[in-house]
């Protein structure tokens, strides 16, 4: 029956309202942080970074002698302290498919970004080959040009074909997209000190607009030349004593630092569906500009206030729901006072709001400063602990602290429970570009959706590009489990299998617990031969052909094996030891050689038989459906050690 005009109009209105609701939801869709990687002063990964933060350690050191000769600086004005990370000149080009002759012309910032991006994906338990060709976005904040200037200072005859691709900032993001074969938006940007947080803001927008389904966002900074430091010192921006004394009366400038941080982002609904480990949730963000102030580098309190308020609106959060703000907090007398003025206007009714300043621990990472603040905040939310601010002896007298609702923790304190915990993160560039992000703790109960099977045996696999890296990775695992013995073996094996790339050099084992795994890893590391450890080099260019014998009553086992491994199974008239590779060679109609496996035991109650068989198949290079095996074995994604890069020196003196 045809609808009346009135009913048609009502139906059209309902449909239009549904579309508007969907658009509104997309505009404010929460974004999950599912992985993180970092190299900050005093910390080579997020776990080490948290240890540094909660212990209240200062990672600022004397400038390494190999960086620059201080006596070359005029008037002895070059600062003697800073925050540094290792391996400036070293890199593993073969891992990233780069020719050694090209590597020396590649900015160490690009090299560091490749390594940390790989580590961030491993931290997320996302094997890079699973997402190659996908619309994954890359958003990178980068500003320094020290290495480019070094290369340009050579004679013209010494300039090679890789100078531009190795140092142009657009290639900082482009090289990541190229290596991983990502086809989503790829942007490198420079807004000075706010670069990396603006990069996260753009990643959020790109995910919400469905331009990408996954995003890597972060920033990098390397200190190679003393010239910028000399410039900043003459502009009275740097602390003569090499300390960021944020909000302290003695604040006299910041200390320059280097490092890199990358987060892996995904729409929250999809992260839950994919059983990802959700470390925190980004509710919203905003950016703006100072416009005209008294000078081009003078910040605007009104603009800072406006960007925070806009981020709260975008996040659908009120100011009184925020219990912690990670400030920009450079430790300059004027900058700190202006930032506090903006915060006081937004959060004037927040009783007991805590302010943090990561620059007091690791210095000012400039284009990577914002991502350091974000990673710190995520770690604080995970651990329900607010780390201390350092170098705070006498609060800035220009500020009327009695009238402000702020607390400046000088020691680690428990983060009181709100429903839920919400934090803000500010990053302001001396370019005038400001950014603010609102982050919420993850709902851990909602994430416990993995299929948990009561299996006694689990498959643990490790692989690397070469034998030396394989041995180093095994040692990393052993050391890690010695200090993380309380882990669930199902979680360990799921993460190692599904969350890592599988290279040619391999070993595998069937294990029942972390203690069992530790014992077998120790055997491997000590080169003790054991029939329970399967190792070898797989030929990844040609998957082996398999033949297995099944008895009639083993149909369930046959179907399981056929679903978990990708090779065709062919029945043969020979019975061997269970799952033992036979020396017998047969030829089928297409004359392809097959290795024979026999599954002659009708009793499939022993899951161990199946797992040990998979270990042998893995060493042979057989492709395994890790997702299906994970569903059968259970487990959740966790943090495990990352790949040990095999570095050598590539540098132009």
CSV table of N, CA, C and O in Angstrom, one decimal, residues 496-572:
chain,number,residue,atom,x,y,z
A,496,UNK,N,53.6,-13.3,20.4
A,496,UNK,CA,54.8,-13.6,19.7
A,496,UNK,C,54.4,-14.2,18.3
A,496,UNK,O,55.1,-13.9,17.3
A,497,UNK,N,53.3,-14.9,18.2
A,497,UNK,CA,52.9,-15.5,16.9
A,497,UNK,C,52.2,-14.6,16.0
A,497,UNK,O,52.5,-14.5,14.8
A,498,UNK,N,51.2,-13.9,16.5
A,498,UNK,CA,50.3,-13.0,15.7
A,498,UNK,C,50.9,-11.6,15.5
A,498,UNK,O,50.6,-10.9,14.6
A,499,UNK,N,51.7,-11.2,16.5
A,499,UNK,CA,52.1,-9.8,16.5
A,499,UNK,C,53.5,-9.5,16.0
A,499,UNK,O,54.1,-8.4,16.3
A,500,UNK,N,54.2,-10.5,15.4
A,500,UNK,CA,55.5,-10.3,14.9
A,500,UNK,C,55.6,-10.8,13.4
A,500,UNK,O,54.9,-11.7,13.0
A,501,UNK,N,56.5,-10.2,12.7
A,501,UNK,CA,56.8,-10.7,11.3
A,501,UNK,C,57.6,-12.0,11.5
A,501,UNK,O,58.3,-12.3,12.5
A,502,UNK,N,57.5,-12.9,10.5
A,502,UNK,CA,58.1,-14.2,10.5
A,502,UNK,C,59.2,-14.3,9.5
A,502,UNK,O,58.9,-14.4,8.3
A,503,UNK,N,60.5,-14.2,9.9
A,503,UNK,CA,61.6,-14.2,9.0
A,503,UNK,C,62.2,-15.6,8.8
A,503,UNK,O,61.7,-16.6,9.4
A,504,UNK,N,63.2,-15.7,8.0
A,504,UNK,CA,63.7,-17.0,7.6
A,504,UNK,C,64.4,-17.8,8.8
A,504,UNK,O,64.2,-19.0,8.9
A,505,UNK,N,65.2,-17.1,9.6
A,505,UNK,CA,65.9,-17.8,10.7
A,505,UNK,C,64.9,-17.9,11.8
A,505,UNK,O,64.4,-17.0,12.4
A,506,UNK,N,64.7,-19.2,12.3
A,506,UNK,CA,63.6,-19.5,13.2
A,506,UNK,C,63.9,-20.5,14.3
A,506,UNK,O,64.8,-21.3,14.0
A,507,UNK,N,63.2,-20.4,15.4
A,507,UNK,CA,63.1,-21.5,16.3
A,507,UNK,C,61.7,-21.5,16.9
A,507,UNK,O,61.0,-20.5,17.0
A,508,UNK,N,61.3,-22.7,17.3
A,508,UNK,CA,59.9,-22.8,17.9
A,508,UNK,C,59.9,-23.9,18.9
A,508,UNK,O,60.8,-24.8,18.9
A,509,UNK,N,58.9,-23.9,19.8
A,509,UNK,CA,58.9,-24.9,20.8
A,509,UNK,C,57.4,-25.0,21.4
A,509,UNK,O,56.7,-24.0,21.3
A,510,UNK,N,57.1,-26.1,21.9
A,510,UNK,CA,55.8,-26.3,22.6
A,510,UNK,C,56.1,-26.1,24.1
A,510,UNK,O,57.0,-26.7,24.6
A,511,UNK,N,55.3,-25.2,24.7
A,511,UNK,CA,55.5,-24.9,26.1
A,511,UNK,C,54.2,-24.9,26.9
A,511,UNK,O,53.1,-24.7,26.3
A,512,UNK,N,54.3,-25.1,28.2
A,512,UNK,CA,53.1,-25.1,29.1
A,512,UNK,C,53.0,-23.9,30.0
A,512,UNK,O,51.9,-23.7,30.5
A,513,UNK,N,54.1,-23.2,30.2
A,513,UNK,CA,54.1,-22.1,31.1
A,513,UNK,C,55.3,-21.2,30.8
A,513,UNK,O,56.2,-21.5,30.1
A,514,UNK,N,55.3,-20.0,31.4
A,514,UNK,CA,56.4,-19.1,31.3
A,514,UNK,C,57.6,-19.7,31.9
A,514,UNK,O,58.7,-19.6,31.3
A,515,UNK,N,57.5,-20.4,33.0
A,515,UNK,CA,58.7,-21.1,33.6
A,515,UNK,C,59.2,-22.2,32.6
A,515,UNK,O,60.5,-22.3,32.5
A,516,UNK,N,58.4,-22.9,32.0
A,516,UNK,CA,58.8,-23.9,31.0
A,516,UNK,C,59.5,-23.2,29.8
A,516,UNK,O,60.5,-23.6,29.3
A,517,UNK,N,58.9,-22.1,29.4
A,517,UNK,CA,59.5,-21.3,28.3
A,517,UNK,C,60.9,-20.8,28.7
A,517,UNK,O,61.8,-20.8,27.9
A,518,UNK,N,61.0,-20.3,29.9
A,518,UNK,CA,62.3,-19.7,30.4
A,518,UNK,C,63.4,-20.8,30.3
A,518,UNK,O,64.5,-20.6,29.9
A,519,UNK,N,63.0,-22.0,30.8
A,519,UNK,CA,64.0,-23.1,30.8
A,519,UNK,C,64.4,-23.5,29.4
A,519,UNK,O,65.6,-23.7,29.1
A,520,UNK,N,63.5,-23.5,28.5
A,520,UNK,CA,63.8,-23.9,27.1
A,520,UNK,C,64.6,-22.8,26.4
A,520,UNK,O,65.5,-23.0,25.6
A,521,UNK,N,64.2,-21.5,26.7
A,521,UNK,CA,65.0,-20.4,26.1
A,521,UNK,C,66.4,-20.4,26.6
A,521,UNK,O,67.3,-20.1,25.8
A,522,UNK,N,66.6,-20.7,27.9
A,522,UNK,CA,67.9,-20.8,28.4
A,522,UNK,C,68.7,-21.9,27.7
A,522,UNK,O,69.9,-21.7,27.5
A,523,UNK,N,68.1,-23.0,27.4
A,523,UNK,CA,68.8,-24.1,26.7
A,523,UNK,C,69.2,-23.6,25.3
A,523,UNK,O,70.4,-23.8,24.9
A,524,UNK,N,68.3,-22.8,24.6
A,524,UNK,CA,68.7,-22.3,23.3
A,524,UNK,C,69.8,-21.3,23.4
A,524,UNK,O,70.8,-21.3,22.6
A,525,UNK,N,69.7,-20.4,24.3
A,525,UNK,CA,70.7,-19.3,24.5
A,525,UNK,C,72.1,-19.9,24.8
A,525,UNK,O,73.1,-19.5,24.3
A,526,UNK,N,72.1,-21.0,25.6
A,526,UNK,CA,73.3,-21.6,26.0
A,526,UNK,C,73.8,-22.7,25.0
A,526,UNK,O,74.7,-23.4,25.3
A,527,UNK,N,73.0,-22.8,23.9
A,527,UNK,CA,73.3,-23.7,22.8
A,527,UNK,C,73.4,-25.2,23.3
A,527,UNK,O,74.2,-26.0,22.9
A,528,UNK,N,72.5,-25.5,24.3
A,528,UNK,CA,72.3,-26.9,24.7
A,528,UNK,C,71.3,-27.5,23.8
A,528,UNK,O,70.2,-27.1,23.6
A,529,UNK,N,71.8,-28.6,23.1
A,529,UNK,CA,70.9,-29.3,22.2
A,529,UNK,C,69.7,-29.9,22.9
A,529,UNK,O,69.8,-30.4,24.0
A,530,UNK,N,68.5,-29.9,22.3
A,530,UNK,CA,67.3,-30.4,23.0
A,530,UNK,C,66.4,-30.8,21.9
A,530,UNK,O,66.1,-30.0,20.9
A,531,UNK,N,65.8,-32.0,22.0
A,531,UNK,CA,64.8,-32.4,20.9
A,531,UNK,C,63.5,-31.6,21.0
A,531,UNK,O,62.7,-31.7,20.1
A,532,UNK,N,63.3,-30.8,22.1
A,532,UNK,CA,62.1,-30.1,22.2
A,532,UNK,C,62.1,-28.7,21.6
A,532,UNK,O,61.2,-28.0,21.6
A,533,UNK,N,63.3,-28.3,21.1
A,533,UNK,CA,63.5,-27.0,20.4
A,533,UNK,C,63.8,-27.3,19.0
A,533,UNK,O,64.8,-27.9,18.6
A,534,UNK,N,62.9,-26.8,18.1
A,534,UNK,CA,63.0,-26.9,16.7
A,534,UNK,C,63.6,-25.6,16.1
A,534,UNK,O,63.1,-24.6,16.4
A,535,UNK,N,64.7,-25.7,15.3
A,535,UNK,CA,65.3,-24.5,14.8
A,535,UNK,C,65.8,-24.8,13.4
A,535,UNK,O,66.1,-26.0,13.0
A,536,UNK,N,65.9,-23.8,12.6
A,536,UNK,CA,66.4,-23.9,11.2
A,536,UNK,C,66.1,-22.6,10.4
A,536,UNK,O,65.7,-21.6,11.0
A,537,UNK,N,66.5,-22.7,9.2
A,537,UNK,CA,66.2,-21.6,8.2
A,537,UNK,C,65.2,-22.0,7.2
A,537,UNK,O,65.4,-23.0,6.5
A,538,UNK,N,64.1,-21.3,7.1
A,538,UNK,CA,63.1,-21.6,6.2
A,538,UNK,C,63.4,-20.9,4.8
A,538,UNK,O,63.9,-19.8,4.8
A,539,UNK,N,63.0,-21.6,3.8
A,539,UNK,CA,63.1,-21.0,2.4
A,539,UNK,C,61.7,-20.3,2.2
A,539,UNK,O,60.7,-20.9,1.9
A,540,UNK,N,61.8,-19.0,2.3
A,540,UNK,CA,60.5,-18.2,2.2
A,540,UNK,C,60.1,-17.9,0.8
A,540,UNK,O,59.1,-17.4,0.5
A,541,UNK,N,61.0,-18.3,-0.2
A,541,UNK,CA,60.7,-18.1,-1.6
A,541,UNK,C,59.9,-19.2,-2.1
A,541,UNK,O,59.2,-19.0,-3.2
A,542,UNK,N,59.8,-20.3,-1.5
A,542,UNK,CA,59.0,-21.5,-1.9
A,542,UNK,C,58.5,-22.2,-0.7
A,542,UNK,O,59.2,-22.8,0.0
A,543,UNK,N,57.2,-22.2,-0.6
A,543,UNK,CA,56.6,-22.9,0.5
A,543,UNK,C,56.7,-24.4,0.3
A,543,UNK,O,56.4,-24.9,-0.8
A,544,UNK,N,57.1,-25.2,1.3
A,544,UNK,CA,57.2,-26.7,1.1
A,544,UNK,C,55.8,-27.3,0.8
A,544,UNK,O,54.8,-26.9,1.4
A,545,UNK,N,55.9,-28.4,0.0
A,545,UNK,CA,54.7,-29.2,-0.2
A,545,UNK,C,54.7,-30.3,0.9
A,545,UNK,O,55.7,-30.8,1.3
A,546,UNK,N,53.5,-30.6,1.4
A,546,UNK,CA,53.3,-31.5,2.5
A,546,UNK,C,52.5,-32.7,2.1
A,546,UNK,O,51.6,-32.6,1.2
A,547,UNK,N,52.7,-33.8,2.7
A,547,UNK,CA,51.8,-34.9,2.6
A,547,UNK,C,51.6,-35.5,4.0
A,547,UNK,O,52.6,-35.7,4.7
A,548,UNK,N,50.4,-35.8,4.4
A,548,UNK,CA,50.1,-36.3,5.7
A,548,UNK,C,49.2,-37.5,5.6
A,548,UNK,O,48.4,-37.6,4.7
A,549,UNK,N,49.4,-38.5,6.5
A,549,UNK,CA,48.6,-39.7,6.5
A,549,UNK,C,47.6,-39.5,7.7
A,549,UNK,O,48.0,-39.2,8.8
A,550,UNK,N,46.3,-39.7,7.4
A,550,UNK,CA,45.3,-39.6,8.4
A,550,UNK,C,44.5,-40.9,8.4
A,550,UNK,O,44.2,-41.5,7.3
A,551,UNK,N,44.1,-41.4,9.5
A,551,UNK,CA,43.2,-42.5,9.6
A,551,UNK,C,41.8,-42.0,9.5
A,551,UNK,O,41.5,-40.8,9.7
A,552,UNK,N,40.9,-42.9,9.2
A,552,UNK,CA,39.5,-42.5,8.9
A,552,UNK,C,38.9,-41.7,10.1
A,552,UNK,O,38.2,-40.7,10.0
A,553,UNK,N,39.2,-42.2,11.4
A,553,UNK,CA,38.6,-41.6,12.5
A,553,UNK,C,39.2,-40.3,12.9
A,553,UNK,O,38.9,-39.7,13.9
A,554,UNK,N,40.2,-39.8,12.1
A,554,UNK,CA,40.9,-38.5,12.4
A,554,UNK,C,40.3,-37.3,11.6
A,554,UNK,O,41.0,-36.4,11.4
A,555,UNK,N,39.1,-37.4,11.2
A,555,UNK,CA,38.6,-36.3,10.3
A,555,UNK,C,38.6,-35.0,11.0
A,555,UNK,O,38.9,-34.0,10.4
A,556,UNK,N,38.3,-34.9,12.3
A,556,UNK,CA,38.4,-33.7,13.1
A,556,UNK,C,39.8,-33.1,13.1
A,556,UNK,O,39.9,-31.9,12.8
A,557,UNK,N,40.8,-33.9,13.3
A,557,UNK,CA,42.1,-33.4,13.3
A,557,UNK,C,42.5,-33.0,11.9
A,557,UNK,O,43.2,-32.0,11.7
A,558,UNK,N,42.1,-33.7,10.9
A,558,UNK,CA,42.5,-33.4,9.5
A,558,UNK,C,41.9,-32.0,9.1
A,558,UNK,O,42.6,-31.2,8.6
A,559,UNK,N,40.7,-31.7,9.5
A,559,UNK,CA,40.0,-30.5,9.2
A,559,UNK,C,40.7,-29.3,10.0
A,559,UNK,O,40.9,-28.2,9.4
A,560,UNK,N,41.1,-29.6,11.2
A,560,UNK,CA,41.8,-28.5,12.0
A,560,UNK,C,43.2,-28.2,11.3
A,560,UNK,O,43.5,-27.0,11.2
A,561,UNK,N,43.9,-29.2,11.0
A,561,UNK,CA,45.2,-29.0,10.4
A,561,UNK,C,45.1,-28.2,9.0
A,561,UNK,O,45.8,-27.3,8.7
A,562,UNK,N,44.1,-28.7,8.3
A,562,UNK,CA,43.9,-28.0,6.9
A,562,UNK,C,43.5,-26.6,7.1
A,562,UNK,O,43.8,-25.8,6.2
A,563,UNK,N,42.8,-26.2,8.2
A,563,UNK,CA,42.4,-24.8,8.4
A,563,UNK,C,43.5,-24.0,8.9
A,563,UNK,O,43.5,-22.8,8.6
A,564,UNK,N,44.5,-24.6,9.6
A,564,UNK,CA,45.5,-23.7,10.3
A,564,UNK,C,46.8,-23.6,9.4
A,564,UNK,O,47.5,-22.6,9.5
A,565,UNK,N,47.1,-24.6,8.6
A,565,UNK,CA,48.2,-24.4,7.6
A,565,UNK,C,47.7,-24.3,6.2
A,565,UNK,O,46.6,-24.7,5.9
A,566,UNK,N,48.5,-23.6,5.4
A,566,UNK,CA,48.0,-23.2,4.1
A,566,UNK,C,48.3,-24.2,3.0
A,566,UNK,O,47.8,-24.2,1.9
A,567,UNK,N,49.2,-25.2,3.3
A,567,UNK,CA,49.6,-26.1,2.3
A,567,UNK,C,48.5,-27.2,2.0
A,567,UNK,O,47.8,-27.6,2.9
A,568,UNK,N,48.5,-27.7,0.8
A,568,UNK,CA,47.6,-28.9,0.5
A,568,UNK,C,48.1,-30.1,1.2
A,568,UNK,O,49.3,-30.4,1.2
A,569,UNK,N,47.2,-30.9,1.7
A,569,UNK,CA,47.6,-32.2,2.3
A,569,UNK,C,47.2,-33.3,1.4
A,569,UNK,O,46.1,-33.4,0.9
A,570,UNK,N,48.1,-34.2,1.2
A,570,UNK,CA,47.9,-35.4,0.3
A,570,UNK,C,48.1,-36.7,1.1
A,570,UNK,O,49.1,-36.8,1.7
A,571,UNK,N,47.2,-37.6,1.1
A,571,UNK,CA,47.3,-38.9,1.8
A,571,UNK,C,48.3,-39.7,1.1
A,571,UNK,O,48.4,-39.8,-0.1
A,572,UNK,N,49.2,-40.5,1.9
A,572,UNK,CA,50.2,-41.4,1.3
A,572,UNK,C,50.1,-42.7,2.0
A,572,UNK,O,49.5,-42.8,3.1
